[in-house]
Amino acid sequence: MSFAIRFGSALVFLFLLLYVCSLVSKGRLLLKYSLLWIFLCCLALLSLLVPDLVYCISNWLGFITASNFVLVIAIVLLLLISLSLSIAISRLVLAIKNLTQRIALLEKDLENHKRIR
Amino acid sequence: MLMNPRVLVIIPAFNEASNIESTVRAVVDAGYDYIVINDGSKDSTLDICRLNGINVLDLSQNLGIGGAVQAGHKYARHYGYDIDVQVDGDGQHDPKFIPLLVDEIVNGADLAIGSRFLSSTDGFKSTYLRRVGIKWLSFWLQLFTGRSIKDPTSGFRASGCRAIKLFCENYPDDYPEPESIATSLKAGLTVSEVPVRMRERQGGVSSIGGFSSVYYMIKVSLAISIACLTKRS
């Protein structure tokens, strides 16, 4: 890995990490959903700082080239992030459904109340 | 079970402006309390209801048939009804069969399904392809629950207290009919079928057709399996 590639990608991930942190501090991203992104950035930065670590693990696991290993890790992390998004959306859908139903019932109560008065 | 149960008719309505009045009138003429669930209709369904003094529960978001019917169950529970009967807003379900469904609940069933295929009587029995789909779902339900339900997609059904409680807590969002039967059987409720005659829809369009019917079959089959294979606490 050339120095330019290492330096360039490290810069990209550093910016991503800082961006995620700023989103959290501005309240535009919940800390809960930022954890996987922060983890991904730190992992990327670590492997760029100490590439030998990546080669070592990749070798030990039996990957022919280290880039395959890195890609597999990246894909798994992205899959985890998308799954966590699906879970978050499902929770929202359920919450919206319950809230919509409750609002409708409360409205009905209010309507009945007014009529009695 | 009580001898004189309080019965509520739930009428879910999504863009049913052309049918809703006649459906409600038929239910009122049959002498039942009712609630129309306006599922975020884009047409004048809500205006027509308000104008005619129809008792309507207005969902501000479109939740799909499952969310709408569940809102009806919650309404029934909130206002202390013993039995609720789901009657679709498109005029397919004839209110004169409501007493049969209610009787089935009074006689001990938790969920009574109005079935098109139990009797040899005429009436609307859906198109050929749909009947094939219904046969498949019926087979699939039997495979997983061991119970034969001839018309699992029927939305004409009565629920007793235990079923209402279950459905308030847990009711599928889209295409809920077959899945809710599986959920009920899994929860140990008694499900039975009552022969009814249905009419062809009198307006509006079916929610199922074309490509979505493939999605429907896959989704519902999967939902039944998952509902049956997971342990409920």
GROMACS .gro file of N, CA and C in nm, chain B residues 149-232:
model
  252
  266ILE      N    1  -5.905  -2.453   0.775
  266ILE     CA    2  -5.986  -2.332   0.762
  266ILE      C    3  -6.009  -2.312   0.613
  267LYS      N    4  -6.133  -2.321   0.571
  267LYS     CA    5  -6.163  -2.323   0.427
  267LYS      C    6  -6.146  -2.187   0.361
  268ASP      N    7  -6.172  -2.081   0.436
  268ASP     CA    8  -6.168  -1.947   0.375
  268ASP      C    9  -6.081  -1.851   0.457
  269PRO      N   10  -5.950  -1.877   0.459
  269PRO     CA   11  -5.863  -1.800   0.550
  269PRO      C   12  -5.852  -1.652   0.514
  270THR      N   13  -5.887  -1.614   0.391
  270THR     CA   14  -5.870  -1.473   0.354
  270THR      C   15  -5.994  -1.390   0.383
  271SER      N   16  -6.099  -1.455   0.434
  271SER     CA   17  -6.222  -1.381   0.459
  271SER      C   18  -6.202  -1.272   0.563
  272GLY      N   19  -6.247  -1.150   0.531
  272GLY     CA   20  -6.237  -1.040   0.627
  272GLY      C   21  -6.367  -1.024   0.704
  273PHE      N   22  -6.463  -1.115   0.682
  273PHE     CA   23  -6.592  -1.108   0.748
  273PHE      C   24  -6.584  -1.200   0.868
  274ARG      N   25  -6.559  -1.142   0.987
  274ARG     CA   26  -6.529  -1.226   1.102
  274ARG      C   27  -6.570  -1.159   1.233
  275ALA      N   28  -6.600  -1.242   1.331
  275ALA     CA   29  -6.635  -1.189   1.463
  275ALA      C   30  -6.530  -1.234   1.563
  276SER      N   31  -6.496  -1.144   1.657
  276SER     CA   32  -6.398  -1.176   1.759
  276SER      C   33  -6.459  -1.161   1.897
  277GLY      N   34  -6.434  -1.259   1.983
  277GLY     CA   35  -6.477  -1.249   2.121
  277GLY      C   36  -6.371  -1.177   2.204
  278CYS      N   37  -6.398  -1.166   2.334
  278CYS     CA   38  -6.309  -1.090   2.424
  278CYS      C   39  -6.163  -1.130   2.412
  279ARG      N   40  -6.138  -1.262   2.416
  279ARG     CA   41  -5.999  -1.307   2.416
  279ARG      C   42  -5.929  -1.272   2.286
  280ALA      N   43  -6.002  -1.287   2.175
  280ALA     CA   44  -5.945  -1.253   2.044
  280ALA      C   45  -5.921  -1.103   2.034
  281ILE      N   46  -6.016  -1.024   2.085
  281ILE     CA   47  -6.000  -0.878   2.081
  281ILE      C   48  -5.874  -0.837   2.157
  282LYS      N   49  -5.857  -0.898   2.274
  282LYS     CA   50  -5.739  -0.865   2.355
  282LYS      C   51  -5.611  -0.899   2.279
  283LEU      N   52  -5.609  -1.018   2.219
  283LEU     CA   53  -5.491  -1.062   2.144
  283LEU      C   54  -5.463  -0.967   2.027
  284PHE      N   55  -5.569  -0.930   1.954
  284PHE     CA   56  -5.552  -0.847   1.835
  284PHE      C   57  -5.513  -0.703   1.871
  285CYS      N   58  -5.554  -0.657   1.990
  285CYS     CA   59  -5.511  -0.523   2.032
  285CYS      C   60  -5.361  -0.521   2.053
  286GLU      N   61  -5.310  -0.632   2.105
  286GLU     CA   62  -5.166  -0.637   2.134
  286GLU      C   63  -5.084  -0.664   2.009
  287ASN      N   64  -5.141  -0.742   1.920
  287ASN     CA   65  -5.060  -0.794   1.810
  287ASN      C   66  -5.148  -0.823   1.690
  288TYR      N   67  -5.137  -0.740   1.587
  288TYR     CA   68  -5.215  -0.764   1.465
  288TYR      C   69  -5.130  -0.726   1.346
  289PRO      N   70  -5.122  -0.814   1.245
  289PRO     CA   71  -5.034  -0.784   1.131
  289PRO      C   72  -5.080  -0.661   1.052
  290ASP      N   73  -4.982  -0.597   0.985
  290ASP     CA   74  -5.012  -0.472   0.915
  290ASP      C   75  -5.087  -0.491   0.784
  291ASP      N   76  -5.024  -0.563   0.693
  291ASP     CA   77  -5.091  -0.579   0.564
  291ASP      C   78  -5.131  -0.724   0.542
  292TYR      N   79  -5.238  -0.744   0.471
  292TYR     CA   80  -5.296  -0.877   0.445
  292TYR      C   81  -5.306  -0.959   0.574
  293PRO      N   82  -5.377  -0.907   0.673
  293PRO     CA   83  -5.370  -0.967   0.808
  293PRO      C   84  -5.456  -1.092   0.828
  294GLU      N   85  -5.551  -1.118   0.736
  294GLU     CA   86  -5.651  -1.221   0.769
  294GLU      C   87  -5.594  -1.360   0.797
  295PRO      N   88  -5.520  -1.420   0.701
  295PRO     CA   89  -5.472  -1.557   0.728
  295PRO      C   90  -5.375  -1.561   0.846
  296GLU      N   91  -5.287  -1.460   0.854
  296GLU     CA   92  -5.187  -1.459   0.960
  296GLU      C   93  -5.252  -1.451   1.098
  297SER      N   94  -5.359  -1.371   1.107
  297SER     CA   95  -5.421  -1.355   1.239
  297SER      C   96  -5.488  -1.486   1.283
  298ILE      N   97  -5.531  -1.568   1.185
  298ILE     CA   98  -5.585  -1.699   1.222
  298ILE      C   99  -5.475  -1.784   1.284
  299ALA      N  100  -5.357  -1.782   1.220
  299ALA     CA  101  -5.244  -1.860   1.272
  299ALA      C  102  -5.208  -1.812   1.413
  300THR      N  103  -5.202  -1.677   1.430
  300THR     CA  104  -5.168  -1.621   1.561
  300THR      C  105  -5.269  -1.666   1.667
  301SER      N  106  -5.398  -1.662   1.630
  301SER     CA  107  -5.503  -1.699   1.724
  301SER      C  108  -5.491  -1.845   1.765
  302LEU      N  109  -5.475  -1.932   1.663
  302LEU     CA  110  -5.464  -2.075   1.694
  302LEU      C  111  -5.344  -2.101   1.783
  303LYS      N  112  -5.233  -2.030   1.753
  303LYS     CA  113  -5.111  -2.049   1.830
  303LYS      C  114  -5.130  -2.004   1.974
  304ALA      N  115  -5.214  -1.901   1.993
  304ALA     CA  116  -5.239  -1.850   2.128
  304ALA      C  117  -5.343  -1.934   2.202
  305GLY      N  118  -5.387  -2.042   2.137
  305GLY     CA  119  -5.481  -2.132   2.203
  305GLY      C  120  -5.626  -2.089   2.194
  306LEU      N  121  -5.658  -1.998   2.104
  306LEU     CA  122  -5.797  -1.955   2.089
  306LEU      C  123  -5.873  -2.056   2.001
  307THR      N  124  -6.005  -2.056   2.018
  307THR     CA  125  -6.089  -2.143   1.937
  307THR      C  126  -6.132  -2.067   1.812
  308VAL      N  127  -6.099  -2.122   1.697
  308VAL     CA  128  -6.137  -2.057   1.571
  308VAL      C  129  -6.237  -2.147   1.500
  309SER      N  130  -6.348  -2.090   1.457
  309SER     CA  131  -6.442  -2.174   1.382
  309SER      C  132  -6.496  -2.097   1.262
  310GLU      N  133  -6.555  -2.170   1.169
  310GLU     CA  134  -6.605  -2.108   1.048
  310GLU      C  135  -6.756  -2.118   1.042
  311VAL      N  136  -6.815  -2.016   0.981
  311VAL     CA  137  -6.960  -2.011   0.966
  311VAL      C  138  -6.988  -1.984   0.818
  312PRO      N  139  -7.077  -2.061   0.757
  312PRO     CA  140  -7.104  -2.035   0.615
  312PRO      C  141  -7.175  -1.902   0.593
  313VAL      N  142  -7.123  -1.822   0.503
  313VAL     CA  143  -7.189  -1.696   0.467
  313VAL      C  144  -7.189  -1.683   0.315
  314ARG      N  145  -7.270  -1.592   0.266
  314ARG     CA  146  -7.270  -1.562   0.124
  314ARG      C  147  -7.213  -1.423   0.107
  315MET      N  148  -7.123  -1.406   0.010
  315MET     CA  149  -7.068  -1.272  -0.012
  315MET      C  150  -7.113  -1.221  -0.148
  316ARG      N  151  -7.115  -1.088  -0.156
  316ARG     CA  152  -7.148  -1.026  -0.284
  316ARG      C  153  -7.020  -0.980  -0.351
  317GLU      N  154  -7.032  -0.952  -0.479
  317GLU     CA  155  -6.918  -0.893  -0.547
  317GLU      C  156  -6.904  -0.752  -0.495
  318ARG      N  157  -6.780  -0.701  -0.490
  318ARG     CA  158  -6.763  -0.565  -0.438
  318ARG      C  159  -6.844  -0.468  -0.523
  319GLN      N  160  -6.901  -0.367  -0.455
  319GLN     CA  161  -6.994  -0.279  -0.524
  319GLN      C  162  -6.928  -0.151  -0.571
  320GLY      N  163  -6.800  -0.141  -0.556
  320GLY     CA  164  -6.728  -0.021  -0.598
  320GLY      C  165  -6.589  -0.025  -0.538
  321GLY      N  166  -6.504   0.068  -0.575
  321GLY     CA  167  -6.368   0.068  -0.523
  321GLY      C  168  -6.289  -0.045  -0.587
  322VAL      N  169  -6.161  -0.054  -0.555
  322VAL     CA  170  -6.080  -0.161  -0.613
  322VAL      C  171  -6.023  -0.248  -0.502
  323SER      N  172  -6.002  -0.375  -0.535
  323SER     CA  173  -5.943  -0.467  -0.438
  323SER      C  174  -5.800  -0.425  -0.410
  324SER      N  175  -5.754  -0.458  -0.291
  324SER     CA  176  -5.616  -0.424  -0.255
  324SER      C  177  -5.519  -0.526  -0.313
  325ILE      N  178  -5.572  -0.634  -0.370
  325ILE     CA  179  -5.485  -0.740  -0.419
  325ILE      C  180  -5.509  -0.762  -0.568
  326GLY      N  181  -5.401  -0.768  -0.642
  326GLY     CA  182  -5.414  -0.795  -0.785
  326GLY      C  183  -5.282  -0.775  -0.854
  327GLY      N  184  -5.264  -0.839  -0.971
  327GLY     CA  185  -5.142  -0.823  -1.048
  327GLY      C  186  -5.020  -0.869  -0.973
  328PHE      N  187  -4.915  -0.791  -0.981
  328PHE     CA  188  -4.788  -0.832  -0.922
  328PHE      C  189  -4.799  -0.846  -0.771
  329SER      N  190  -4.880  -0.761  -0.710
  329SER     CA  191  -4.886  -0.764  -0.564
  329SER      C  192  -4.944  -0.897  -0.514
  330SER      N  193  -5.016  -0.971  -0.603
  330SER     CA  194  -5.069  -1.099  -0.558
  330SER      C  195  -4.956  -1.199  -0.533
  331VAL      N  196  -4.848  -1.188  -0.609
  331VAL     CA  197  -4.732  -1.275  -0.585
  331VAL      C  198  -4.671  -1.240  -0.450
  332TYR      N  199  -4.652  -1.109  -0.428
  332TYR     CA  200  -4.601  -1.061  -0.300
  332TYR      C  201  -4.693  -1.109  -0.187
  333TYR      N  202  -4.823  -1.097  -0.212
  333TYR     CA  203  -4.923  -1.138  -0.113
  333TYR      C  204  -4.902  -1.282  -0.071
  334MET      N  205  -4.894  -1.373  -0.172
  334MET     CA  206  -4.883  -1.515  -0.140
  334MET      C  207  -4.755  -1.544  -0.062
  335ILE      N  208  -4.644  -1.486  -0.107
  335ILE     CA  209  -4.517  -1.512  -0.040
  335ILE      C  210  -4.520  -1.457   0.102
  336LYS      N  211  -4.566  -1.332   0.114
  336LYS     CA  212  -4.566  -1.266   0.245
  336LYS      C  213  -4.653  -1.342   0.344
  337VAL      N  214  -4.775  -1.378   0.299
  337VAL     CA  215  -4.869  -1.442   0.391
  337VAL      C  216  -4.822  -1.582   0.429
  338SER      N  217  -4.769  -1.657   0.330
  338SER     CA  218  -4.720  -1.792   0.361
  338SER      C  219  -4.607  -1.783   0.464
  339LEU      N  220  -4.516  -1.690   0.441
  339LEU     CA  221  -4.404  -1.672   0.532
  339LEU      C  222  -4.454  -1.630   0.671
  340ALA      N  223  -4.550  -1.538   0.671
  340ALA     CA  224  -4.603  -1.488   0.798
  340ALA      C  225  -4.666  -1.600   0.879
  341ILE      N  226  -4.740  -1.689   0.809
  341ILE     CA  227  -4.804  -1.801   0.880
  341ILE      C  228  -4.697  -1.892   0.941
  342SER      N  229  -4.593  -1.922   0.861
  342SER     CA  230  -4.488  -2.010   0.914
  342SER      C  231  -4.420  -1.948   1.034
  343ILE      N  232  -4.385  -1.820   1.023
  343ILE     CA  233  -4.315  -1.754   1.133
  343ILE      C  234  -4.403  -1.748   1.257
  344ALA      N  235  -4.530  -1.715   1.236
  344ALA     CA  236  -4.622  -1.705   1.349
  344ALA      C  237  -4.633  -1.839   1.421
  345CYS      N  238  -4.624  -1.948   1.343
  345CYS     CA  239  -4.643  -2.080   1.403
  345CYS      C  240  -4.514  -2.137   1.461
  346LEU      N  241  -4.401  -2.098   1.406
  346LEU     CA  242  -4.276  -2.159   1.450
  346LEU      C  243  -4.214  -2.085   1.569
  347THR      N  244  -4.256  -1.959   1.590
  347THR     CA  245  -4.200  -1.888   1.704
  347THR      C  246  -4.285  -1.914   1.828
  348LYS      N  247  -4.219  -1.920   1.939
  348LYS     CA  248  -4.292  -1.940   2.064
  348LYS      C  249  -4.343  -1.806   2.113
  349ARG      N  250  -4.469  -1.804   2.149
  349ARG     CA  251  -4.523  -1.679   2.204
  349ARG      C  252  -4.520  -1.688   2.356
   0.00000   0.00000   0.00000
